[in-house]
Amino acid sequence: MPSFEITPIGTVRNDRTDVQNTDNWGAVRSTITVDERFGESCLQGLEDFSHVEVLFVFDRFPEPNADAFHEPRPYRGRADLPPMGIFAGRGPRRPNRLGATTCEIVGVEGRELRVVGLDAVSGTPVVDLKPMMREFLPAEVRQPGWVSGMMSEYFKR
């Protein structure tokens, strides 16, 4: 397959720096500063939305070995959880190390977007921002029963 290059559009700033500290993201307040090449009005109109989808790169994790994805592994490395294929999880150890999180918008000022609930550490490169629109949300979500219990602390405030 052909490869492609993505240039970040901005960077995350917050109080979280430890990539191993993976829970309690719900109260984390972050500022995403968009690169000046997009101009001071690049976020104009985003303040009218309640949420934004942030696409970012898990840049603190090493480029994975392709063989690492061949066999299902217990979710989050926990032996009490079922083995899952690489595309059945949302963790950082991914083929392209891309993350996506829908966050509440707290404020917009110039090239700065303030959000709450972004699960990315300070310095993380942001590759895109998309306003969340009701029409893009699924009517119903189905997931295995164990997921809710396992993720109960993830976005805890």
mmCIF file of N, CA, C and O in Angstrom, residues 38-122:
data_model
loop_
_atom_site.group_PDB
_atom_site.id
_atom_site.type_symbol
_atom_site.label_atom_id
_atom_site.label_comp_id
_atom_site.label_asym_id
_atom_site.label_seq_id
_atom_site.Cartn_x
_atom_site.Cartn_y
_atom_site.Cartn_z
ATOM 1 N N PHE A 38 -2.596 28.668 9.716
ATOM 2 C CA PHE A 38 -4.040 28.626 9.436
ATOM 3 C C PHE A 38 -4.739 29.955 9.730
ATOM 4 O O PHE A 38 -5.925 30.094 9.474
ATOM 5 N N GLY A 39 -4.018 30.918 10.275
ATOM 6 C CA GLY A 39 -4.575 32.245 10.526
ATOM 7 C C GLY A 39 -5.347 32.338 11.830
ATOM 8 O O GLY A 39 -5.735 31.330 12.421
ATOM 9 N N GLU A 40 -5.577 33.565 12.257
ATOM 10 C CA GLU A 40 -6.235 33.824 13.544
ATOM 11 C C GLU A 40 -7.720 33.462 13.552
ATOM 12 O O GLU A 40 -8.317 33.352 14.608
ATOM 13 N N SER A 41 -8.334 33.283 12.394
ATOM 14 C CA SER A 41 -9.774 32.987 12.329
ATOM 15 C C SER A 41 -10.058 31.517 12.045
ATOM 16 O O SER A 41 -11.208 31.153 11.769
ATOM 17 N N CYS A 42 -9.054 30.668 12.120
ATOM 18 C CA CYS A 42 -9.232 29.269 11.716
ATOM 19 C C CYS A 42 -10.251 28.504 12.556
ATOM 20 O O CYS A 42 -10.841 27.527 12.090
ATOM 21 N N LEU A 43 -10.493 28.927 13.775
ATOM 22 C CA LEU A 43 -11.457 28.237 14.645
ATOM 23 C C LEU A 43 -12.811 28.948 14.697
ATOM 24 O O LEU A 43 -13.711 28.509 15.413
ATOM 25 N N GLN A 44 -12.951 30.021 13.959
ATOM 26 C CA GLN A 44 -14.187 30.791 13.981
ATOM 27 C C GLN A 44 -15.380 29.890 13.664
ATOM 28 O O GLN A 44 -15.364 29.124 12.708
ATOM 29 N N GLY A 45 -16.414 29.980 14.482
ATOM 30 C CA GLY A 45 -17.623 29.174 14.312
ATOM 31 C C GLY A 45 -17.626 27.926 15.176
ATOM 32 O O GLY A 45 -18.678 27.380 15.481
ATOM 33 N N LEU A 46 -16.460 27.467 15.584
ATOM 34 C CA LEU A 46 -16.389 26.254 16.405
ATOM 35 C C LEU A 46 -17.000 26.474 17.788
ATOM 36 O O LEU A 46 -17.522 25.544 18.401
ATOM 37 N N GLU A 47 -17.007 27.717 18.254
ATOM 38 C CA GLU A 47 -17.583 28.026 19.570
ATOM 39 C C GLU A 47 -19.096 27.779 19.613
ATOM 40 O O GLU A 47 -19.684 27.688 20.684
ATOM 41 N N ASP A 48 -19.727 27.654 18.469
ATOM 42 C CA ASP A 48 -21.170 27.390 18.420
ATOM 43 C C ASP A 48 -21.495 25.910 18.614
ATOM 44 O O ASP A 48 -22.665 25.544 18.725
ATOM 45 N N PHE A 49 -20.481 25.060 18.658
ATOM 46 C CA PHE A 49 -20.668 23.622 18.872
ATOM 47 C C PHE A 49 -20.333 23.280 20.317
ATOM 48 O O PHE A 49 -19.486 23.922 20.940
ATOM 49 N N SER A 50 -20.980 22.253 20.845
ATOM 50 C CA SER A 50 -20.695 21.830 22.215
ATOM 51 C C SER A 50 -19.482 20.910 22.292
ATOM 52 O O SER A 50 -18.793 20.866 23.307
ATOM 53 N N HIS A 51 -19.223 20.159 21.226
ATOM 54 C CA HIS A 51 -18.147 19.165 21.240
ATOM 55 C C HIS A 51 -17.355 19.186 19.930
ATOM 56 O O HIS A 51 -17.886 19.576 18.890
ATOM 57 N N VAL A 52 -16.117 18.721 20.041
ATOM 58 C CA VAL A 52 -15.229 18.625 18.887
ATOM 59 C C VAL A 52 -14.538 17.266 18.919
ATOM 60 O O VAL A 52 -14.202 16.766 19.990
ATOM 61 N N GLU A 53 -14.374 16.677 17.752
ATOM 62 C CA GLU A 53 -13.606 15.448 17.651
ATOM 63 C C GLU A 53 -12.162 15.842 17.360
ATOM 64 O O GLU A 53 -11.882 16.560 16.405
ATOM 65 N N VAL A 54 -11.260 15.382 18.217
ATOM 66 C CA VAL A 54 -9.846 15.701 18.095
ATOM 67 C C VAL A 54 -9.118 14.453 17.602
ATOM 68 O O VAL A 54 -9.201 13.395 18.222
ATOM 69 N N LEU A 55 -8.425 14.589 16.493
ATOM 70 C CA LEU A 55 -7.617 13.490 15.946
ATOM 71 C C LEU A 55 -6.157 13.832 16.218
ATOM 72 O O LEU A 55 -5.707 14.940 15.886
ATOM 73 N N PHE A 56 -5.446 12.905 16.827
ATOM 74 C CA PHE A 56 -4.087 13.186 17.261
ATOM 75 C C PHE A 56 -3.196 11.964 17.071
ATOM 76 O O PHE A 56 -3.666 10.881 16.743
ATOM 77 N N VAL A 57 -1.897 12.161 17.282
ATOM 78 C CA VAL A 57 -0.917 11.090 17.110
ATOM 79 C C VAL A 57 -0.355 10.709 18.475
ATOM 80 O O VAL A 57 0.070 11.578 19.243
ATOM 81 N N PHE A 58 -0.351 9.409 18.763
ATOM 82 C CA PHE A 58 0.300 8.893 19.965
ATOM 83 C C PHE A 58 1.809 8.885 19.698
ATOM 84 O O PHE A 58 2.417 7.839 19.500
ATOM 85 N N ASP A 59 2.414 10.044 19.680
ATOM 86 C CA ASP A 59 3.808 10.169 19.263
ATOM 87 C C ASP A 59 4.812 9.698 20.301
ATOM 88 O O ASP A 59 5.982 9.527 19.988
ATOM 89 N N ARG A 60 4.397 9.474 21.529
ATOM 90 C CA ARG A 60 5.325 9.037 22.572
ATOM 91 C C ARG A 60 5.528 7.524 22.574
ATOM 92 O O ARG A 60 6.298 7.003 23.352
ATOM 93 N N PHE A 61 4.804 6.822 21.732
ATOM 94 C CA PHE A 61 4.925 5.374 21.640
ATOM 95 C C PHE A 61 5.747 5.025 20.412
ATOM 96 O O PHE A 61 5.598 5.647 19.362
ATOM 97 N N PRO A 62 6.603 4.020 20.526
ATOM 98 C CA PRO A 62 7.442 3.665 19.375
ATOM 99 C C PRO A 62 6.633 3.122 18.206
ATOM 100 O O PRO A 62 5.539 2.583 18.396
ATOM 101 N N GLU A 63 7.180 3.288 17.026
ATOM 102 C CA GLU A 63 6.564 2.731 15.815
ATOM 103 C C GLU A 63 6.461 1.221 16.035
ATOM 104 O O GLU A 63 7.446 0.562 16.319
ATOM 105 N N PRO A 64 5.265 0.663 15.940
ATOM 106 C CA PRO A 64 5.102 -0.766 16.238
ATOM 107 C C PRO A 64 5.657 -1.666 15.134
ATOM 108 O O PRO A 64 5.678 -1.295 13.966
ATOM 109 N N ASN A 65 6.084 -2.831 15.531
ATOM 110 C CA ASN A 65 6.520 -3.886 14.628
ATOM 111 C C ASN A 65 5.268 -4.512 14.023
ATOM 112 O O ASN A 65 4.321 -4.826 14.740
ATOM 113 N N ALA A 66 5.229 -4.710 12.723
ATOM 114 C CA ALA A 66 4.037 -5.262 12.048
ATOM 115 C C ALA A 66 3.626 -6.609 12.608
ATOM 116 O O ALA A 66 2.440 -6.939 12.665
ATOM 117 N N ASP A 67 4.570 -7.409 13.076
ATOM 118 C CA ASP A 67 4.248 -8.718 13.650
ATOM 119 C C ASP A 67 3.462 -8.594 14.947
ATOM 120 O O ASP A 67 2.796 -9.539 15.371
ATOM 121 N N ALA A 68 3.546 -7.443 15.597
ATOM 122 C CA ALA A 68 2.861 -7.238 16.876
ATOM 123 C C ALA A 68 1.344 -7.285 16.733
ATOM 124 O O ALA A 68 0.634 -7.421 17.724
ATOM 125 N N PHE A 69 0.838 -7.198 15.517
ATOM 126 C CA PHE A 69 -0.607 -7.123 15.314
ATOM 127 C C PHE A 69 -1.231 -8.431 14.843
ATOM 128 O O PHE A 69 -2.432 -8.508 14.674
ATOM 129 N N HIS A 70 -0.438 -9.434 14.634
ATOM 130 C CA HIS A 70 -0.950 -10.687 14.061
ATOM 131 C C HIS A 70 -1.821 -11.494 15.003
ATOM 132 O O HIS A 70 -2.798 -12.107 14.566
ATOM 133 N N GLU A 71 -1.490 -11.496 16.284
ATOM 134 C CA GLU A 71 -2.225 -12.314 17.248
ATOM 135 C C GLU A 71 -3.047 -11.432 18.177
ATOM 136 O O GLU A 71 -2.556 -10.419 18.674
ATOM 137 N N PRO A 72 -4.305 -11.824 18.435
ATOM 138 C CA PRO A 72 -5.095 -11.097 19.428
ATOM 139 C C PRO A 72 -4.410 -11.131 20.797
ATOM 140 O O PRO A 72 -3.756 -12.115 21.141
ATOM 141 N N ARG A 73 -4.555 -10.053 21.532
ATOM 142 C CA ARG A 73 -3.960 -9.942 22.865
ATOM 143 C C ARG A 73 -5.031 -9.493 23.852
ATOM 144 O O ARG A 73 -5.972 -8.795 23.467
ATOM 145 N N PRO A 74 -4.863 -9.856 25.137
ATOM 146 C CA PRO A 74 -5.835 -9.392 26.140
ATOM 147 C C PRO A 74 -5.905 -7.863 26.146
ATOM 148 O O PRO A 74 -4.876 -7.193 26.084
ATOM 149 N N TYR A 75 -7.107 -7.346 26.196
ATOM 150 C CA TYR A 75 -7.321 -5.901 26.165
ATOM 151 C C TYR A 75 -6.568 -5.241 27.310
ATOM 152 O O TYR A 75 -6.608 -5.708 28.444
ATOM 153 N N ARG A 76 -5.856 -4.161 27.011
ATOM 154 C CA ARG A 76 -5.055 -3.408 27.975
ATOM 155 C C ARG A 76 -4.040 -4.285 28.697
ATOM 156 O O ARG A 76 -3.607 -3.973 29.792
ATOM 157 N N GLY A 77 -3.714 -5.433 28.116
ATOM 158 C CA GLY A 77 -2.737 -6.333 28.721
ATOM 159 C C GLY A 77 -3.250 -7.068 29.946
ATOM 160 O O GLY A 77 -2.481 -7.688 30.665
ATOM 161 N N ARG A 78 -4.541 -7.004 30.179
ATOM 162 C CA ARG A 78 -5.132 -7.626 31.379
ATOM 163 C C ARG A 78 -5.570 -9.054 31.068
ATOM 164 O O ARG A 78 -6.410 -9.282 30.201
ATOM 165 N N ALA A 79 -5.025 -9.987 31.818
ATOM 166 C CA ALA A 79 -5.322 -11.400 31.611
ATOM 167 C C ALA A 79 -6.788 -11.734 31.888
ATOM 168 O O ALA A 79 -7.309 -12.738 31.392
ATOM 169 N N ASP A 80 -7.498 -10.882 32.654
ATOM 170 C CA ASP A 80 -8.903 -11.139 32.964
ATOM 171 C C ASP A 80 -9.844 -10.679 31.851
ATOM 172 O O ASP A 80 -11.051 -10.887 31.940
ATOM 173 N N LEU A 81 -9.291 -10.070 30.803
ATOM 174 C CA LEU A 81 -10.105 -9.602 29.686
ATOM 175 C C LEU A 81 -9.825 -10.455 28.449
ATOM 176 O O LEU A 81 -8.737 -11.005 28.300
ATOM 177 N N PRO A 82 -10.805 -10.548 27.555
ATOM 178 C CA PRO A 82 -10.636 -11.420 26.387
ATOM 179 C C PRO A 82 -9.604 -10.885 25.390
ATOM 180 O O PRO A 82 -9.387 -9.680 25.297
ATOM 181 N N PRO A 83 -8.964 -11.789 24.646
ATOM 182 C CA PRO A 83 -8.046 -11.348 23.592
ATOM 183 C C PRO A 83 -8.823 -10.624 22.489
ATOM 184 O O PRO A 83 -9.930 -11.013 22.136
ATOM 185 N N MET A 84 -8.205 -9.566 21.981
ATOM 186 C CA MET A 84 -8.842 -8.745 20.952
ATOM 187 C C MET A 84 -7.839 -8.491 19.830
ATOM 188 O O MET A 84 -6.657 -8.282 20.083
ATOM 189 N N GLY A 85 -8.331 -8.463 18.601
ATOM 190 C CA GLY A 85 -7.498 -8.073 17.467
ATOM 191 C C GLY A 85 -7.159 -6.597 17.560
ATOM 192 O O GLY A 85 -7.830 -5.833 18.259
ATOM 193 N N ILE A 86 -6.151 -6.174 16.865
ATOM 194 C CA ILE A 86 -5.646 -4.810 16.962
ATOM 195 C C ILE A 86 -6.707 -3.744 16.667
ATOM 196 O O ILE A 86 -6.710 -2.672 17.256
ATOM 197 N N PHE A 87 -7.666 -4.043 15.809
ATOM 198 C CA PHE A 87 -8.674 -3.036 15.454
ATOM 199 C C PHE A 87 -9.935 -3.120 16.320
ATOM 200 O O PHE A 87 -10.918 -2.425 16.056
ATOM 201 N N ALA A 88 -9.903 -3.925 17.373
ATOM 202 C CA ALA A 88 -11.031 -4.024 18.296
ATOM 203 C C ALA A 88 -10.762 -3.231 19.573
ATOM 204 O O ALA A 88 -11.506 -3.345 20.537
ATOM 205 N N GLY A 89 -9.718 -2.418 19.567
ATOM 206 C CA GLY A 89 -9.390 -1.592 20.725
ATOM 207 C C GLY A 89 -9.104 -0.164 20.314
ATOM 208 O O GLY A 89 -9.023 0.157 19.129
ATOM 209 N N ARG A 90 -8.945 0.706 21.311
ATOM 210 C CA ARG A 90 -8.707 2.124 21.037
ATOM 211 C C ARG A 90 -7.369 2.605 21.587
ATOM 212 O O ARG A 90 -7.106 3.787 21.647
ATOM 213 N N GLY A 91 -6.521 1.702 22.029
ATOM 214 C CA GLY A 91 -5.261 2.065 22.672
ATOM 215 C C GLY A 91 -4.245 2.691 21.736
ATOM 216 O O GLY A 91 -4.423 2.735 20.519
ATOM 217 N N PRO A 92 -3.117 3.142 22.302
ATOM 218 C CA PRO A 92 -2.088 3.846 21.532
ATOM 219 C C PRO A 92 -1.194 2.951 20.687
ATOM 220 O O PRO A 92 -0.549 3.434 19.769
ATOM 221 N N ARG A 93 -1.140 1.676 20.987
ATOM 222 C CA ARG A 93 -0.285 0.775 20.212
ATOM 223 C C ARG A 93 -1.041 0.306 18.978
ATOM 224 O O ARG A 93 -1.660 -0.737 18.963
ATOM 225 N N ARG A 94 -0.976 1.158 17.960
ATOM 226 C CA ARG A 94 -1.754 0.977 16.745
ATOM 227 C C ARG A 94 -0.840 1.080 15.528
ATOM 228 O O ARG A 94 0.226 1.675 15.610
ATOM 229 N N PRO A 95 -1.272 0.556 14.398
ATOM 230 C CA PRO A 95 -0.429 0.630 13.202
ATOM 231 C C PRO A 95 0.002 2.050 12.841
ATOM 232 O O PRO A 95 1.151 2.281 12.491
ATOM 233 N N ASN A 96 -0.881 3.030 12.931
ATOM 234 C CA ASN A 96 -0.533 4.407 12.583
ATOM 235 C C ASN A 96 -0.525 5.335 13.793
ATOM 236 O O ASN A 96 -0.415 6.548 13.631
ATOM 237 N N ARG A 97 -0.695 4.793 14.973
ATOM 238 C CA ARG A 97 -0.647 5.528 16.242
ATOM 239 C C ARG A 97 -1.587 6.738 16.266
ATOM 240 O O ARG A 97 -1.282 7.769 16.857
ATOM 241 N N LEU A 98 -2.757 6.623 15.625
ATOM 242 C CA LEU A 98 -3.733 7.713 15.615
ATOM 243 C C LEU A 98 -4.741 7.534 16.747
ATOM 244 O O LEU A 98 -5.211 6.432 17.001
ATOM 245 N N GLY A 99 -5.074 8.635 17.385
ATOM 246 C CA GLY A 99 -6.106 8.655 18.414
ATOM 247 C C GLY A 99 -7.222 9.585 17.989
ATOM 248 O O GLY A 99 -7.006 10.528 17.220
ATOM 249 N N ALA A 100 -8.417 9.316 18.506
ATOM 250 C CA ALA A 100 -9.578 10.172 18.226
ATOM 251 C C ALA A 100 -10.434 10.232 19.486
ATOM 252 O O ALA A 100 -10.788 9.197 20.042
ATOM 253 N N THR A 101 -10.744 11.439 19.936
ATOM 254 C CA THR A 101 -11.567 11.616 21.125
ATOM 255 C C THR A 101 -12.525 12.775 20.900
ATOM 256 O O THR A 101 -12.128 13.815 20.372
ATOM 257 N N THR A 102 -13.770 12.583 21.305
ATOM 258 C CA THR A 102 -14.745 13.657 21.265
ATOM 259 C C THR A 102 -14.705 14.373 22.604
ATOM 260 O O THR A 102 -14.873 13.743 23.659
ATOM 261 N N CYS A 103 -14.459 15.677 22.587
ATOM 262 C CA CYS A 103 -14.275 16.479 23.789
ATOM 263 C C CYS A 103 -15.292 17.611 23.850
ATOM 264 O O CYS A 103 -15.720 18.121 22.824
ATOM 265 N N GLU A 104 -15.585 18.023 25.070
ATOM 266 C CA GLU A 104 -16.440 19.192 25.269
ATOM 267 C C GLU A 104 -15.624 20.456 25.009
ATOM 268 O O GLU A 104 -14.489 20.581 25.475
ATOM 269 N N ILE A 105 -16.204 21.371 24.266
ATOM 270 C CA ILE A 105 -15.553 22.657 24.008
ATOM 271 C C ILE A 105 -15.829 23.585 25.179
ATOM 272 O O ILE A 105 -16.979 23.801 25.560
ATOM 273 N N VAL A 106 -14.753 24.147 25.745
ATOM 274 C CA VAL A 106 -14.864 25.080 26.860
ATOM 275 C C VAL A 106 -14.753 26.518 26.360
ATOM 276 O O VAL A 106 -15.402 27.412 26.882
ATOM 277 N N GLY A 107 -13.942 26.721 25.336
ATOM 278 C CA GLY A 107 -13.784 28.065 24.801
ATOM 279 C C GLY A 107 -12.918 28.093 23.555
ATOM 280 O O GLY A 107 -12.147 27.176 23.296
ATOM 281 N N VAL A 108 -13.084 29.169 22.800
ATOM 282 C CA VAL A 108 -12.309 29.382 21.581
ATOM 283 C C VAL A 108 -11.847 30.831 21.593
ATOM 284 O O VAL A 108 -12.640 31.741 21.820
ATOM 285 N N GLU A 109 -10.541 31.010 21.364
ATOM 286 C CA GLU A 109 -10.005 32.363 21.296
ATOM 287 C C GLU A 109 -8.849 32.373 20.312
ATOM 288 O O GLU A 109 -7.812 31.742 20.558
ATOM 289 N N GLY A 110 -9.046 33.041 19.191
ATOM 290 C CA GLY A 110 -8.012 33.069 18.164
ATOM 291 C C GLY A 110 -7.694 31.660 17.689
ATOM 292 O O GLY A 110 -8.578 30.924 17.268
ATOM 293 N N ARG A 111 -6.432 31.273 17.818
ATOM 294 C CA ARG A 111 -6.001 29.934 17.402
ATOM 295 C C ARG A 111 -5.994 28.941 18.560
ATOM 296 O O ARG A 111 -5.475 27.847 18.427
ATOM 297 N N GLU A 112 -6.573 29.320 19.693
ATOM 298 C CA GLU A 112 -6.591 28.435 20.860
ATOM 299 C C GLU A 112 -7.984 27.866 21.093
ATOM 300 O O GLU A 112 -8.959 28.609 21.189
ATOM 301 N N LEU A 113 -8.022 26.551 21.213
ATOM 302 C CA LEU A 113 -9.256 25.820 21.495
ATOM 303 C C LEU A 113 -9.091 25.171 22.863
ATOM 304 O O LEU A 113 -8.156 24.403 23.082
ATOM 305 N N ARG A 114 -9.982 25.498 23.800
ATOM 306 C CA ARG A 114 -9.946 24.897 25.133
ATOM 307 C C ARG A 114 -11.026 23.820 25.217
ATOM 308 O O ARG A 114 -12.187 24.081 24.887
ATOM 309 N N VAL A 115 -10.593 22.630 25.648
ATOM 310 C CA VAL A 115 -11.494 21.482 25.726
ATOM 311 C C VAL A 115 -11.327 20.789 27.071
ATOM 312 O O VAL A 115 -10.340 20.991 27.776
ATOM 313 N N VAL A 116 -12.308 19.958 27.415
ATOM 314 C CA VAL A 116 -12.216 19.114 28.601
ATOM 315 C C VAL A 116 -12.464 17.670 28.170
ATOM 316 O O VAL A 116 -13.295 17.413 27.305
ATOM 317 N N GLY A 117 -11.669 16.753 28.756
ATOM 318 C CA GLY A 117 -11.847 15.334 28.467
ATOM 319 C C GLY A 117 -10.998 14.795 27.326
ATOM 320 O O GLY A 117 -11.258 13.699 26.841
ATOM 321 N N LEU A 118 -9.961 15.510 26.938
ATOM 322 C CA LEU A 118 -9.078 15.011 25.879
ATOM 323 C C LEU A 118 -8.036 14.084 26.502
ATOM 324 O O LEU A 118 -7.303 14.490 27.402
ATOM 325 N N ASP A 119 -7.953 12.863 26.023
ATOM 326 C CA ASP A 119 -7.017 11.868 26.574
ATOM 327 C C ASP A 119 -5.703 11.854 25.806
ATOM 328 O O ASP A 119 -5.273 10.844 25.273
ATOM 329 N N ALA A 120 -5.049 12.997 25.786
ATOM 330 C CA ALA A 120 -3.749 13.161 25.129
ATOM 331 C C ALA A 120 -2.860 13.973 26.056
ATOM 332 O O ALA A 120 -3.306 14.975 26.624
ATOM 333 N N VAL A 121 -1.610 13.556 26.197
ATOM 334 C CA VAL A 121 -0.688 14.252 27.084
ATOM 335 C C VAL A 121 -0.187 15.545 26.448
ATOM 336 O O VAL A 121 -0.283 15.743 25.240
ATOM 337 N N SER A 122 0.357 16.404 27.293
ATOM 338 C CA SER A 122 0.879 17.685 26.835
ATOM 339 C C SER A 122 1.983 17.466 25.806
ATOM 340 O O SER A 122 2.852 16.617 25.972
#
